Amino acid sequence: MITSVIFLLKFNFLVGADEFKGTKFGGLTGSMKNRYQNGNEYPASNLVDGNYDNMAHTSTSDSGIWLRVQLQSTANIRFIEIYNRKDSCKGRIVGLSVFIKQDEEVVKNCGEIEEVKNMYEIACFGKGNIVELSKEGNTVLQNIAEIEVFGQELETIGTVFMENA
């Protein structure tokens, strides 16, 4: 006997949401690998606090770094905005790759940051629960002010059970 479970999903479109970007997700959690050790001045929570004047800050590493924002649940991600550090050292961001992940699995490689800007707007489509900026190998310090994620939430509207005898 084979039993299959099918989840029916619907997309939530909020009134006033940009038709291309979708809705800005709230309730994100920030995390990072190799945090800069200078007290509590630059925690990963700065990635998602809505304040573009502070930043999350990593240390140098010979084993790579990552900065992540995690959504509350899996969603259809459509657009990512990354805000660079405002004051100095803006060039450090060049070479970071941007990914959509479902837990630890890469769903979509959104590309690599190739130039210095104050803000990056990245159209990237994938179903996942994490947006990650990362670089493998020997890396310099990284400092990112904010990561914002846009798209549509997925909502389970029913479960269908099918049984084959």
Short mmCIF file of C-alpha atoms in Angstrom, two decimals:
data_model
loop_
_atom_site.label_atom_id
_atom_site.label_comp_id
_atom_site.label_asym_id
_atom_site.label_seq_id
_atom_site.Cartn_x
_atom_site.Cartn_y
_atom_site.Cartn_z
CA MET A 1 0.00 0.00 0.00
CA ILE A 2 1.36 3.43 -0.99
CA THR A 3 0.12 6.52 0.74
CA SER A 4 0.81 9.97 -0.69
CA VAL A 5 0.29 13.30 0.98
CA ILE A 6 -0.23 16.38 -1.16
CA PHE A 7 -0.18 19.87 0.31
CA LEU A 8 -2.24 22.51 -1.43
CA LEU A 9 -0.58 25.90 -1.28
CA LYS A 10 -1.82 29.36 -2.04
CA PHE A 11 0.06 32.61 -2.44
CA ASN A 12 -0.74 35.56 -0.20
CA PHE A 13 -0.64 38.87 -2.06
CA LEU A 14 -0.99 41.81 0.27
CA VAL A 15 -2.76 44.97 -0.84
CA GLY A 16 -0.27 47.68 -1.73
CA ALA A 17 2.62 45.27 -2.30
CA ASP A 18 4.85 46.05 -5.27
CA GLU A 19 3.67 43.74 -8.04
CA PHE A 20 7.19 42.78 -9.07
CA LYS A 21 8.93 42.60 -5.70
CA GLY A 22 6.07 41.17 -3.69
CA THR A 23 5.67 41.80 0.02
CA LYS A 24 8.58 42.72 2.30
CA PHE A 25 8.97 39.93 4.84
CA GLY A 26 9.05 40.83 8.52
CA GLY A 27 10.18 38.76 11.48
CA LEU A 28 13.54 37.87 9.93
CA THR A 29 16.43 36.53 12.02
CA GLY A 30 20.05 37.40 11.27
CA SER A 31 23.06 35.12 11.75
CA MET A 32 26.68 34.99 10.64
CA LYS A 33 29.81 32.84 10.62
CA ASN A 34 32.99 34.31 12.15
CA ARG A 35 31.61 37.28 14.04
CA TYR A 36 33.93 40.22 14.60
CA GLN A 37 35.09 40.08 18.22
CA ASN A 38 34.68 43.63 19.47
CA GLY A 39 32.11 43.45 22.23
CA ASN A 40 28.48 43.48 21.11
CA GLU A 41 28.72 46.37 18.67
CA TYR A 42 28.13 44.50 15.41
CA PRO A 43 25.76 41.54 15.95
CA ALA A 44 23.96 39.67 13.17
CA SER A 45 20.66 41.09 14.43
CA ASN A 46 21.76 44.40 12.85
CA LEU A 47 21.08 42.80 9.44
CA VAL A 48 17.33 42.89 10.10
CA ASP A 49 16.71 45.77 12.52
CA GLY A 50 15.60 48.38 9.96
CA ASN A 51 18.50 50.68 10.91
CA TYR A 52 20.72 51.42 7.90
CA ASP A 53 23.28 53.25 10.07
CA ASN A 54 24.59 50.19 11.92
CA MET A 55 25.94 46.90 10.57
CA ALA A 56 26.73 43.27 11.15
CA HIS A 57 30.49 42.63 11.04
CA THR A 58 32.47 39.43 10.44
CA SER A 59 36.11 38.64 11.15
CA THR A 60 38.70 37.65 8.58
CA SER A 61 38.73 33.94 7.90
CA ASP A 62 40.63 31.36 5.92
CA SER A 63 37.58 29.07 5.89
CA GLY A 64 35.00 31.46 4.44
CA ILE A 65 32.21 33.57 5.91
CA TRP A 66 28.46 33.94 5.57
CA LEU A 67 25.80 36.39 6.64
CA ARG A 68 22.21 35.11 6.59
CA VAL A 69 18.67 36.20 7.14
CA GLN A 70 16.13 33.53 7.90
CA LEU A 71 12.44 33.88 7.17
CA GLN A 72 9.84 32.59 9.61
CA SER A 73 8.79 29.97 7.05
CA THR A 74 9.46 28.83 3.50
CA ALA A 75 8.30 31.39 0.94
CA ASN A 76 8.57 32.28 -2.72
CA ILE A 77 11.41 34.81 -2.65
CA ARG A 78 11.43 37.26 -5.55
CA PHE A 79 13.63 40.20 -4.64
CA ILE A 80 16.52 40.97 -2.27
CA GLU A 81 17.82 44.38 -1.19
CA ILE A 82 21.26 44.55 0.39
CA TYR A 83 22.44 47.75 2.07
CA ASN A 84 26.18 48.27 2.26
CA ARG A 85 28.04 49.87 5.16
CA LYS A 86 27.62 53.65 4.90
CA ASP A 87 30.91 55.12 6.10
CA SER A 88 34.09 53.34 4.97
CA CYS A 89 35.33 49.97 3.72
CA LYS A 90 32.46 49.65 1.23
CA GLY A 91 34.64 47.66 -1.20
CA ARG A 92 34.73 44.64 1.09
CA ILE A 93 31.34 43.51 -0.23
CA VAL A 94 32.75 42.84 -3.73
CA GLY A 95 33.05 39.10 -4.33
CA LEU A 96 30.23 38.01 -2.01
CA SER A 97 27.80 35.56 -3.59
CA VAL A 98 24.06 35.76 -2.92
CA PHE A 99 21.99 32.59 -2.49
CA ILE A 100 18.44 31.54 -1.71
CA LYS A 101 18.50 28.40 0.44
CA GLN A 102 16.04 25.97 1.93
CA ASP A 103 17.68 25.22 5.25
CA GLU A 104 21.26 24.27 4.21
CA GLU A 105 20.46 23.40 0.58
CA VAL A 106 21.10 25.99 -2.15
CA VAL A 107 17.91 26.58 -4.13
CA LYS A 108 19.14 29.45 -6.30
CA ASN A 109 22.49 31.13 -6.93
CA CYS A 110 21.52 34.79 -7.39
CA GLY A 111 24.99 35.88 -8.51
CA GLU A 112 28.04 37.65 -7.18
CA ILE A 113 28.41 41.27 -6.11
CA GLU A 114 30.85 42.78 -8.61
CA GLU A 115 30.92 46.51 -7.86
CA VAL A 116 30.78 48.92 -4.93
CA LYS A 117 27.38 50.51 -4.35
CA ASN A 118 25.39 51.76 -1.38
CA MET A 119 22.45 49.45 -2.12
CA TYR A 120 21.97 46.38 -4.27
CA GLU A 121 18.63 45.37 -5.76
CA ILE A 122 18.64 41.75 -6.84
CA ALA A 123 15.76 40.10 -8.66
CA CYS A 124 16.11 36.42 -7.80
CA PHE A 125 13.35 33.83 -7.75
CA GLY A 126 13.35 30.75 -5.53
CA LYS A 127 11.38 28.95 -2.85
CA GLY A 128 13.31 28.95 0.40
CA ASN A 129 13.65 30.19 3.95
CA ILE A 130 17.16 31.71 3.96
CA VAL A 131 18.97 34.41 2.01
CA GLU A 132 22.74 34.10 2.36
CA LEU A 133 25.69 36.28 1.40
CA SER A 134 28.86 34.22 1.48
CA LYS A 135 32.40 33.79 0.27
CA GLU A 136 34.53 30.66 0.44
CA GLY A 137 38.20 30.46 1.37
CA ASN A 138 40.33 33.34 2.59
CA THR A 139 38.12 36.36 3.21
CA VAL A 140 38.50 39.87 4.53
CA LEU A 141 36.21 41.47 7.08
CA GLN A 142 32.63 41.92 5.88
CA ASN A 143 30.20 44.54 7.12
CA ILE A 144 26.63 44.71 5.84
CA ALA A 145 24.03 47.17 7.13
CA GLU A 146 20.76 45.48 6.18
CA ILE A 147 19.28 42.64 4.13
CA GLU A 148 15.62 42.90 3.11
CA VAL A 149 13.71 40.08 1.44
CA PHE A 150 10.55 40.33 -0.68
CA GLY A 151 8.16 37.78 -2.17
CA GLN A 152 5.02 35.85 -1.34
CA GLU A 153 4.30 33.73 1.68
CA LEU A 154 3.09 30.19 1.14
CA GLU A 155 0.04 29.13 3.07
CA THR A 156 -1.22 25.58 3.40
CA ILE A 157 -4.95 25.56 2.67
CA GLY A 158 -5.57 21.86 2.91
CA THR A 159 -4.11 18.39 2.87
CA VAL A 160 -5.23 15.62 0.54
CA PHE A 161 -4.48 11.98 1.37
CA MET A 162 -4.31 9.52 -1.50
CA GLU A 163 -4.04 5.78 -1.03
CA ASN A 164 -3.04 3.22 -3.65
CA ALA A 165 -3.79 -0.41 -2.93
#
